[in-house]
Amino acid sequence: MSQKTAIYPGFFDPITNGHLSIVTRGLEIFDKLIIAILNNPHKTPLFSIEERIFMIKAAVKDKPNIEVDTFDGLLVDYAVSKNSNVILRGLRALSDFEYEFQMALMNRKLNRHIQSLFLMTDYKWFYTSSTIIKEAASFGGDITGLVPDIVSQKLKEKFRN
Ligand code: PNS
């Protein structure tokens, strides 16, 4: 039987417990997940690609069948290059819907063989995002429980400087 692999793409600046919940649940459906970080030169992330890879690898070290990779260019082309035809995304509050719908339709126009699959984010993570967590952390807010320990530690280091 052939292995079924899904691509879980994003900026992951940084990875949150909401992302990890989708990874855990994705692994219940797929044999393998590729966490694919978009390397976008037009965006200025808080964490470098290397830092993001390091944090993701630390956060998923106990999970099986995960590859952490980076990509640039079109996501559908990247999926083909990895022999996958599934893009996995998490859906949070209603506000995500329009953007995700737009992206899924564009990806479908670009390559009809790639399917976008959405998992509803667990209610615990409904209103959290990397952006809002970074903002809270930047003002010294308590973000315990929202991100893996390694990310919490790295955020503290970033904002201490
Ligand atoms: O973490 P994010 O912001 O939700 O991730 C967005 C991402 C990386 C999935 C999206 O921007 C993307 O796939 N970019 C790659 C470029 C691409 O394929 N664009 C066409 C489809 S909109």
mmCIF file of C-alpha atoms and ligand atoms in Angstrom:
data_model
loop_
_atom_site.group_PDB
_atom_site.id
_atom_site.type_symbol
_atom_site.label_atom_id
_atom_site.label_comp_id
_atom_site.label_asym_id
_atom_site.label_seq_id
_atom_site.Cartn_x
_atom_site.Cartn_y
_atom_site.Cartn_z
ATOM 1 C CA MET A 1 0.000 0.000 0.000
ATOM 2 C CA SER A 2 1.390 3.424 -0.913
ATOM 3 C CA GLN A 3 2.026 5.979 1.802
ATOM 4 C CA LYS A 4 -0.317 8.959 1.930
ATOM 5 C CA THR A 5 1.493 12.220 2.580
ATOM 6 C CA ALA A 6 -0.029 15.646 3.238
ATOM 7 C CA ILE A 7 1.661 19.019 3.112
ATOM 8 C CA TYR A 8 0.989 21.311 6.067
ATOM 9 C CA PRO A 9 2.193 24.724 4.870
ATOM 10 C CA GLY A 10 2.567 28.062 6.644
ATOM 11 C CA PHE A 11 4.911 30.738 7.937
ATOM 12 C CA PHE A 12 5.087 29.237 11.422
ATOM 13 C CA ASP A 13 6.538 32.448 12.856
ATOM 14 C CA PRO A 14 6.530 30.799 15.363
ATOM 15 C CA ILE A 15 4.771 27.424 15.594
ATOM 16 C CA THR A 16 1.924 27.447 18.148
ATOM 17 C CA ASN A 17 0.001 24.782 20.034
ATOM 18 C CA GLY A 18 -2.831 25.410 17.571
ATOM 19 C CA HIS A 19 -0.537 24.330 14.714
ATOM 20 C CA LEU A 20 0.606 21.315 16.725
ATOM 21 C CA SER A 21 -2.967 20.245 17.319
ATOM 22 C CA ILE A 22 -3.534 20.179 13.544
ATOM 23 C CA VAL A 23 -0.296 18.188 13.116
ATOM 24 C CA THR A 24 -1.387 15.617 15.706
ATOM 25 C CA ARG A 25 -4.799 15.246 14.153
ATOM 26 C CA GLY A 26 -3.378 15.223 10.624
ATOM 27 C CA LEU A 27 -1.258 12.236 11.588
ATOM 28 C CA GLU A 28 -4.450 10.356 12.416
ATOM 29 C CA ILE A 29 -5.466 10.692 8.766
ATOM 30 C CA PHE A 30 -2.179 10.597 6.874
ATOM 31 C CA ASP A 31 0.848 8.307 7.037
ATOM 32 C CA LYS A 32 3.204 11.246 6.815
ATOM 33 C CA LEU A 33 3.051 15.023 7.180
ATOM 34 C CA ILE A 34 5.463 17.510 5.698
ATOM 35 C CA ILE A 35 5.504 20.761 7.652
ATOM 36 C CA ALA A 36 6.494 23.198 4.911
ATOM 37 C CA ILE A 37 7.668 26.675 5.866
ATOM 38 C CA LEU A 38 7.262 29.345 3.202
ATOM 39 C CA ASN A 39 10.541 31.148 2.636
ATOM 40 C CA ASN A 40 9.147 34.548 1.668
ATOM 41 C CA PRO A 41 11.750 37.246 1.034
ATOM 42 C CA HIS A 42 9.020 39.932 1.045
ATOM 43 C CA LYS A 43 8.062 39.332 4.658
ATOM 44 C CA THR A 44 10.186 40.176 7.663
ATOM 45 C CA PRO A 45 9.602 37.418 10.181
ATOM 46 C CA LEU A 46 10.470 37.632 13.847
ATOM 47 C CA PHE A 47 12.322 34.314 13.650
ATOM 48 C CA SER A 48 14.745 33.310 10.882
ATOM 49 C CA ILE A 49 14.037 30.187 8.846
ATOM 50 C CA GLU A 50 16.718 28.341 10.834
ATOM 51 C CA GLU A 51 15.136 29.350 14.155
ATOM 52 C CA ARG A 52 11.692 28.293 12.949
ATOM 53 C CA ILE A 53 12.974 24.921 11.741
ATOM 54 C CA PHE A 54 14.748 24.390 15.061
ATOM 55 C CA MET A 55 11.617 25.186 17.102
ATOM 56 C CA ILE A 56 9.351 23.026 14.927
ATOM 57 C CA LYS A 57 11.743 20.072 15.084
ATOM 58 C CA ALA A 58 11.955 20.395 18.873
ATOM 59 C CA ALA A 59 8.155 20.628 19.158
ATOM 60 C CA VAL A 60 7.484 17.521 17.039
ATOM 61 C CA LYS A 61 10.421 15.390 18.170
ATOM 62 C CA ASP A 62 8.153 12.798 19.789
ATOM 63 C CA LYS A 63 5.820 12.545 16.829
ATOM 64 C CA PRO A 64 6.423 9.967 14.094
ATOM 65 C CA ASN A 65 6.496 10.460 10.325
ATOM 66 C CA ILE A 66 7.047 14.195 10.145
ATOM 67 C CA GLU A 67 9.381 16.003 7.814
ATOM 68 C CA VAL A 68 10.182 19.686 8.323
ATOM 69 C CA ASP A 69 11.078 21.495 5.117
ATOM 70 C CA THR A 70 11.059 24.924 3.475
ATOM 71 C CA PHE A 71 9.689 25.965 0.117
ATOM 72 C CA ASP A 72 9.418 28.962 -2.124
ATOM 73 C CA GLY A 73 7.315 29.553 -5.210
ATOM 74 C CA LEU A 74 3.912 27.969 -5.650
ATOM 75 C CA LEU A 75 2.641 25.632 -2.984
ATOM 76 C CA VAL A 76 0.985 23.320 -5.535
ATOM 77 C CA ASP A 77 4.313 22.896 -7.349
ATOM 78 C CA TYR A 78 6.005 22.113 -4.070
ATOM 79 C CA ALA A 79 3.332 19.497 -3.279
ATOM 80 C CA VAL A 80 3.911 17.812 -6.661
ATOM 81 C CA SER A 81 7.679 17.804 -6.044
ATOM 82 C CA LYS A 82 7.011 15.925 -2.788
ATOM 83 C CA ASN A 83 4.638 13.427 -4.437
ATOM 84 C CA SER A 84 1.696 14.676 -2.411
ATOM 85 C CA ASN A 85 -1.729 15.805 -3.579
ATOM 86 C CA VAL A 86 -3.100 17.085 -0.277
ATOM 87 C CA ILE A 87 -2.694 20.482 1.370
ATOM 88 C CA LEU A 88 -3.748 20.399 5.000
ATOM 89 C CA ARG A 89 -4.915 23.612 6.682
ATOM 90 C CA GLY A 90 -6.470 24.455 10.026
ATOM 91 C CA LEU A 91 -9.569 26.644 10.151
ATOM 92 C CA ARG A 92 -10.110 28.880 13.148
ATOM 93 C CA ALA A 93 -12.818 31.462 13.644
ATOM 94 C CA LEU A 94 -14.987 32.603 10.747
ATOM 95 C CA SER A 95 -12.445 35.270 9.902
ATOM 96 C CA ASP A 96 -10.127 32.628 8.416
ATOM 97 C CA PHE A 97 -12.734 31.361 6.035
ATOM 98 C CA GLU A 98 -12.574 33.956 3.265
ATOM 99 C CA TYR A 99 -8.795 33.862 2.992
ATOM 100 C CA GLU A 100 -8.665 30.074 3.095
ATOM 101 C CA PHE A 101 -11.461 29.765 0.545
ATOM 102 C CA GLN A 102 -9.658 32.159 -1.790
ATOM 103 C CA MET A 103 -6.386 30.309 -1.387
ATOM 104 C CA ALA A 104 -7.970 26.881 -1.884
ATOM 105 C CA LEU A 105 -9.731 28.030 -5.061
ATOM 106 C CA MET A 106 -6.544 29.567 -6.446
ATOM 107 C CA ASN A 107 -4.594 26.414 -5.665
ATOM 108 C CA ARG A 108 -7.302 24.376 -7.350
ATOM 109 C CA LYS A 109 -7.152 26.580 -10.431
ATOM 110 C CA LEU A 110 -3.373 26.168 -10.530
ATOM 111 C CA ASN A 111 -3.508 22.395 -10.167
ATOM 112 C CA ARG A 112 -6.788 20.467 -10.115
ATOM 113 C CA HIS A 113 -5.127 17.339 -8.781
ATOM 114 C CA ILE A 114 -4.150 18.936 -5.482
ATOM 115 C CA GLN A 115 -6.868 18.790 -2.826
ATOM 116 C CA SER A 116 -7.147 21.242 0.056
ATOM 117 C CA LEU A 117 -8.301 19.638 3.262
ATOM 118 C CA PHE A 118 -9.407 21.627 6.328
ATOM 119 C CA LEU A 119 -9.540 20.602 9.947
ATOM 120 C CA MET A 120 -11.454 22.765 12.390
ATOM 121 C CA THR A 121 -9.055 24.033 15.002
ATOM 122 C CA ASP A 122 -9.764 22.769 18.490
ATOM 123 C CA TYR A 123 -11.863 25.312 20.445
ATOM 124 C CA LYS A 124 -8.907 25.951 22.758
ATOM 125 C CA TRP A 125 -6.971 27.562 19.915
ATOM 126 C CA PHE A 126 -9.838 29.277 18.179
ATOM 127 C CA TYR A 127 -8.690 32.806 18.858
ATOM 128 C CA THR A 128 -4.931 32.365 18.985
ATOM 129 C CA SER A 129 -2.474 33.017 16.192
ATOM 130 C CA SER A 130 1.292 33.439 15.868
ATOM 131 C CA THR A 131 0.729 37.187 15.404
ATOM 132 C CA ILE A 132 -1.367 37.753 18.515
ATOM 133 C CA ILE A 133 0.928 35.559 20.607
ATOM 134 C CA LYS A 134 3.990 37.535 19.451
ATOM 135 C CA GLU A 135 2.250 40.776 20.342
ATOM 136 C CA ALA A 136 1.367 39.584 23.842
ATOM 137 C CA ALA A 137 4.889 38.233 24.363
ATOM 138 C CA SER A 138 6.446 41.488 23.165
ATOM 139 C CA PHE A 139 4.737 43.303 26.052
ATOM 140 C CA GLY A 140 5.730 40.649 28.573
ATOM 141 C CA GLY A 141 2.321 38.935 28.552
ATOM 142 C CA ASP A 142 1.953 35.386 29.815
ATOM 143 C CA ILE A 143 1.650 33.035 26.846
ATOM 144 C CA THR A 144 1.935 29.815 28.833
ATOM 145 C CA GLY A 145 -0.024 26.981 27.263
ATOM 146 C CA LEU A 146 -0.343 28.673 23.879
ATOM 147 C CA VAL A 147 3.010 27.645 22.438
ATOM 148 C CA PRO A 148 5.455 24.772 22.990
ATOM 149 C CA ASP A 149 8.003 25.392 25.778
ATOM 150 C CA ILE A 150 10.859 25.910 23.340
ATOM 151 C CA VAL A 151 8.920 28.699 21.602
ATOM 152 C CA SER A 152 8.027 30.349 24.885
ATOM 153 C CA GLN A 153 11.702 30.334 25.804
ATOM 154 C CA LYS A 154 12.801 31.736 22.403
ATOM 155 C CA LEU A 155 10.148 34.466 22.529
ATOM 156 C CA LYS A 156 11.399 35.546 25.942
ATOM 157 C CA GLU A 157 14.969 35.668 24.605
ATOM 158 C CA LYS A 158 13.882 37.709 21.558
ATOM 159 C CA PHE A 159 12.013 40.296 23.532
ATOM 160 C CA ARG A 160 14.579 40.530 26.283
ATOM 161 C CA ASN A 161 16.937 41.968 23.663
HETATM 162 O O1 PNS B 1 0.918 30.799 7.816
HETATM 163 P P1 PNS B 1 0.061 31.285 6.705
HETATM 164 O O2 PNS B 1 0.175 32.776 6.489
HETATM 165 O O3 PNS B 1 -1.368 30.890 6.894
HETATM 166 O O4 PNS B 1 0.586 30.548 5.350
HETATM 167 C C1 PNS B 1 0.199 30.966 4.078
HETATM 168 C C2 PNS B 1 0.815 30.060 2.982
HETATM 169 C C3 PNS B 1 2.300 29.929 3.165
HETATM 170 C C4 PNS B 1 0.175 28.692 3.061
HETATM 171 C C5 PNS B 1 0.496 30.694 1.593
HETATM 172 O O5 PNS B 1 0.879 32.032 1.602
HETATM 173 C C6 PNS B 1 1.160 29.987 0.416
HETATM 174 O O6 PNS B 1 0.874 28.862 0.128
HETATM 175 N N1 PNS B 1 2.078 30.680 -0.269
HETATM 176 C C7 PNS B 1 2.842 30.108 -1.376
HETATM 177 C C8 PNS B 1 2.589 30.853 -2.677
HETATM 178 C C9 PNS B 1 1.415 30.284 -3.424
HETATM 179 O O7 PNS B 1 1.346 29.107 -3.749
HETATM 180 N N2 PNS B 1 0.414 31.142 -3.729
HETATM 181 C C10 PNS B 1 -0.756 30.781 -4.533
HETATM 182 C C11 PNS B 1 -1.914 30.294 -3.728
HETATM 183 S S1 PNS B 1 -2.668 31.585 -2.832
#
